[in-house]
Every structure is written in C-alpha cells, then in structure tokens.
Coordinates of C-alpha atoms in Angstrom, one line a residue:
X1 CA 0.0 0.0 0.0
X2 CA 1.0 3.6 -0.2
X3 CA 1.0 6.1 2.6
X4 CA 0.6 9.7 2.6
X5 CA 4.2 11.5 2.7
X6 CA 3.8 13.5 6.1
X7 CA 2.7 11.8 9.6
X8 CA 2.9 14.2 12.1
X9 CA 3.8 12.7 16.0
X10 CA 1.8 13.5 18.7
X11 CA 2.3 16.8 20.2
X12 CA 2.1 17.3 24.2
X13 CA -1.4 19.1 24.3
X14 CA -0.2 21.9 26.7
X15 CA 2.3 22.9 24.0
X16 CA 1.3 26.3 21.5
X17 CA 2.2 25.8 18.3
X18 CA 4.0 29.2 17.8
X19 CA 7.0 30.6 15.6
X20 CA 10.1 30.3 18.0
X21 CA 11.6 33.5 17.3
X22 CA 15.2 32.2 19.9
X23 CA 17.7 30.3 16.9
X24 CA 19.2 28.5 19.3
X25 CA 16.0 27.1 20.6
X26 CA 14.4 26.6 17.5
X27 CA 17.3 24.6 16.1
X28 CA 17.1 22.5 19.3
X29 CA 13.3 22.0 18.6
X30 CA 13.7 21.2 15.0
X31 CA 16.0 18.5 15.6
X32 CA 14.0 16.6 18.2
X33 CA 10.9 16.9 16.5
X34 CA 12.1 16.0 13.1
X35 CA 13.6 12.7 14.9
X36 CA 10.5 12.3 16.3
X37 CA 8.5 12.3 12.8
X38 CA 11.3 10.3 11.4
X39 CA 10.4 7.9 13.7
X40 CA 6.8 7.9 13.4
X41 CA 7.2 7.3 9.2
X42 CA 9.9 4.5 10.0
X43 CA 7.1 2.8 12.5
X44 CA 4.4 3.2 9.8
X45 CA 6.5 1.8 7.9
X46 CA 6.5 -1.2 9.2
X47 CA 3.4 -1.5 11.4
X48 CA 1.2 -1.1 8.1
X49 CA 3.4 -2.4 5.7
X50 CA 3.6 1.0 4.1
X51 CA 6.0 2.7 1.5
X52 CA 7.0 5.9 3.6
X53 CA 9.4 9.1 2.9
X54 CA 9.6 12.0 4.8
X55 CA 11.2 15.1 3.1
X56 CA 11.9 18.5 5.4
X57 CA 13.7 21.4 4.1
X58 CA 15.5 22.9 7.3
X59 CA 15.4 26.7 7.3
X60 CA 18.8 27.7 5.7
X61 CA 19.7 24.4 4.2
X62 CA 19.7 24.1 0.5
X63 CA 19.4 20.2 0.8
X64 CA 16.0 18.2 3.0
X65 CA 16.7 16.3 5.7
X66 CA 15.3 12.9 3.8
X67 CA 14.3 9.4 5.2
X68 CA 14.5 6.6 5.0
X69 CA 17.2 7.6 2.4
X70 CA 17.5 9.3 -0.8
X71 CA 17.8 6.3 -3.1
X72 CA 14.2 4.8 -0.8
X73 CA 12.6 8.1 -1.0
X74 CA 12.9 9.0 -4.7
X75 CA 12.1 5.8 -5.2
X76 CA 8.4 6.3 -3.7
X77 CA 8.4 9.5 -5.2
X78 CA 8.7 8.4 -8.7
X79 CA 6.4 5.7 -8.1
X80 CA 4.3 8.6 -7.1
X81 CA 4.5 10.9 -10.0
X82 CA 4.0 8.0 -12.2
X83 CA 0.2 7.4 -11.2
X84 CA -2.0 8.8 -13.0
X85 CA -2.8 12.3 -12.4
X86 CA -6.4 11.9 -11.3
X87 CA -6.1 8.3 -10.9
X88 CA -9.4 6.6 -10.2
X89 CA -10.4 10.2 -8.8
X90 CA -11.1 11.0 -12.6
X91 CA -14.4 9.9 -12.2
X92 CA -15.1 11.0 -8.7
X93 CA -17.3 14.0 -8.2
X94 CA -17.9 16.2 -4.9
X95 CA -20.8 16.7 -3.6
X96 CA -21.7 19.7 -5.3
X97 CA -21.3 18.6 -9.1
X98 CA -23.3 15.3 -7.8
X99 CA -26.0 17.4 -6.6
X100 CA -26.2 19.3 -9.5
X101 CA -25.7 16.9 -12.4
X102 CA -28.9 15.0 -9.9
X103 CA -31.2 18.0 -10.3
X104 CA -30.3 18.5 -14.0
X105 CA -31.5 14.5 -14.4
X106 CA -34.3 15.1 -12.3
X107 CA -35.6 18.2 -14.0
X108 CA -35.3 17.0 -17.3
X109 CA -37.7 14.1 -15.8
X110 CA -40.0 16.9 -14.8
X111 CA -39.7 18.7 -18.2
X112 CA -40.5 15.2 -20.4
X113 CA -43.5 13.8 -18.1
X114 CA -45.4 17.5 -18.5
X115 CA -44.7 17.6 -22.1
X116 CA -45.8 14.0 -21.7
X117 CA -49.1 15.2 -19.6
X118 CA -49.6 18.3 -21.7
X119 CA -49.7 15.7 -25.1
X120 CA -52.4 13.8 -23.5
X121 CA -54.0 16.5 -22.2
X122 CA -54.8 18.0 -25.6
X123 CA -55.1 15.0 -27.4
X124 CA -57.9 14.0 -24.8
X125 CA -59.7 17.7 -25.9
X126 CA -59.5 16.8 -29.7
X127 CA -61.0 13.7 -28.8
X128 CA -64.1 14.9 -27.0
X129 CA -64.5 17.5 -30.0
X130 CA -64.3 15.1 -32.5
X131 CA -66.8 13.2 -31.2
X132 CA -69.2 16.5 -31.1
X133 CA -68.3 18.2 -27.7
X134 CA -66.7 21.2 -28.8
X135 CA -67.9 22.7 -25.1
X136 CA -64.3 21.5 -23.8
X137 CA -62.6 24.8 -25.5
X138 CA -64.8 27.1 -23.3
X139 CA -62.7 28.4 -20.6
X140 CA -59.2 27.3 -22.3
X141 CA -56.6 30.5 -22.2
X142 CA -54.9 31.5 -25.2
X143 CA -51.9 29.4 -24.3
X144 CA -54.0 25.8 -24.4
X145 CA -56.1 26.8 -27.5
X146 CA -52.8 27.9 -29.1
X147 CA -51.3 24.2 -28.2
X148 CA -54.8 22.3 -29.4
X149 CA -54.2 24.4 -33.1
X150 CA -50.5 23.6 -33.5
X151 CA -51.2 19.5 -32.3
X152 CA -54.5 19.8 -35.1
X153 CA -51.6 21.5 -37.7
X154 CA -49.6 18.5 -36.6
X155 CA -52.0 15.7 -37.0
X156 CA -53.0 17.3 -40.4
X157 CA -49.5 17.1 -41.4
X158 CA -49.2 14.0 -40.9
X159 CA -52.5 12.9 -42.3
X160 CA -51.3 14.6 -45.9
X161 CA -48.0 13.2 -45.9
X162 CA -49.7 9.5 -45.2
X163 CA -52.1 10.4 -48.1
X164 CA -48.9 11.5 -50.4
X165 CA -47.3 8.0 -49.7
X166 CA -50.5 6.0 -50.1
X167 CA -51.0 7.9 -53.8
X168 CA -47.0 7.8 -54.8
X169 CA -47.5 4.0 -54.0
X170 CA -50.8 3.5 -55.9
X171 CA -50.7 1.5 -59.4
X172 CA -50.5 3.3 -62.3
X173 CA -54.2 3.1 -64.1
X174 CA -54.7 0.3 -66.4
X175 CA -54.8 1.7 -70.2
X176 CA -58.5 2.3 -71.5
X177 CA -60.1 -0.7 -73.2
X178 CA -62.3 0.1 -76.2
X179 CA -64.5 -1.9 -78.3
X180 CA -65.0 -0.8 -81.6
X181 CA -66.8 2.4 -80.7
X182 CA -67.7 2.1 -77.2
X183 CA -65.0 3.4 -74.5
X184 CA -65.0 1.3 -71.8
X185 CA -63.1 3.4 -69.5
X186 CA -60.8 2.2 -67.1
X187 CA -61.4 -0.3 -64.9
X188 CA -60.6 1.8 -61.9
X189 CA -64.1 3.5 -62.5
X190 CA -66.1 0.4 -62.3
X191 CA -65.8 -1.1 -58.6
X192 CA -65.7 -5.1 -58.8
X193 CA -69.1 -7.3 -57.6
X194 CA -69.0 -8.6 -53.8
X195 CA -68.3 -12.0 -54.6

C-alpha cells in the first residue's frame, strides 16, 4: 500500500504551536521533532506495511533532511508521479457537481413527463370534440387553444403526408379498353361485384 508523505507525531497538548523567534532554541526543537516524525514514518512503515518518505527542508539548508534515504525516498516518489494524475479520482465528483448533475436529471424528468401530460392533455380535448363536444374549448386561455391548433396543424401534417405516400404508392391506371366504338373506361371506375 501507499502512505501519505507526512505523519505528524503527537504533540504534548499543553504545547502552543508558535514561531520560536530564539535560533538556538528553534534549532534545538527542530532536531528533536524531526527525529520524532522520522520515527513515526519509520514505525508506519512497518506497522502497516507501508511505502513511507519524509522530506523536510531545514530553514537555511539548501538540501532536506530525507528518510529513509535518498535512493528509498525518490524511489516512492517516482512511483508517485508516475500514477496517473487523477487516478481513479477521474471519475469522482464532490458533492456539489453530484447534486447538481442529480437536479439537472431530475428536472429534465419533470420537463418530459409534463410535455408528456400536456400531449395527453390535448389530445384527450380533440377527442371529445371530434366526437361533437366542442364545449371542452370554453374556458381554455390562449396558451391551451394555441397548443390544441399547432397539435391539429400536426395531425393534419401527418394525415397529408400519409395520403402522399398512399398515392406515390398506388398502381398506375390500367390503359383504356375500347371496343370498336364504345369506350369502356378504365377499370378503376367500375368497382368489382362482392363475390
């Protein structure tokens, strides 16, 4: 497994975490302490089985204090670096984008089911005044009648354009058939006896 880079040891609870403005005293604090969190990554180390490196840049020291050692340590780091940059975080989302991308679903739901209830709505209307109750358009505002005109304009749409495809598919007329000088016509005209 892979640890996290920094483990902090546990502090005395009565201490103030604080600048130490005295060098000497500072220095003297820095050195125990960093032993201290060296020692904490070392027993993480092997407590948990872990891959650990602690880097600390000392204040005036161009080079980190670096454990376990430098080869160890950029050896993590690499292996670091080399992940992927979001990982399997790619895919993650906070909260926020979660609850959002869920309202924009759930919206769009609303949107389709009163498109959905507002199709039904009208077509129940045409219904009832097809079948001679035109009372149903009293008391509709402009907006509804409006709808119940553009869903007739629809249906009459596509009644014409079924009509068009019926005719463009229709057999040409059979040539007329005449009889020394009676026209018979064509046969289209003259509807076959029920057998």
């Amino acid at each position: 497994s892979f640890a996290g880079f920094i483990l902090l040891p546990a502090m005395p609870r009565n201490v103030t975490l604080q600048y130490i403005p005295h060098d000497s005293t500072r220095r003297d604090r820095f050195k125990k302490r960093l032993k201290g969190l060296m020692k904490k990554a070392d027993e993480l180390a092997i407590l948990c089985d872990a891959k650990t490196c602690v880097l600390v840049y000392e204040e005036g020291k161009a080079a980190p204090e670096v454990f376990p050692s430098h080869a160890e340590a950029m050896g993590i780091l690499n292996q670091f670096k080399s992940l992927p940059e979001l990982g399997p975080c790619k895919e993650a989302m906070n909260q926020e984008i979660f609850i959002t991308k869920r309202i924009e679903k759930l919206r769009d739901q609303v949107d389709k089911t009163r498109r959905e209830c507002e199709d039904s709505e009208i077509r129940y209307l045409l219904h009832k005044i097809m079948h001679g109750d035109p009372s149903v358009l009293v008391g509709l505002d402009i907006e509804k009648l409006t709808k119940v005109g553009y869903k007739v304009n629809v249906f009459l749409k596509s009644i014409a354009e079924r009509m068009a495809k019926i005719h463009s598919q229709a057999p040409p007329p059979a040539p007329c058939v005449t009889t020394g000088n009676i026209d018979m016509g064509s046969p289209v005209l003259y509807p076959t006896p029920p057998q």
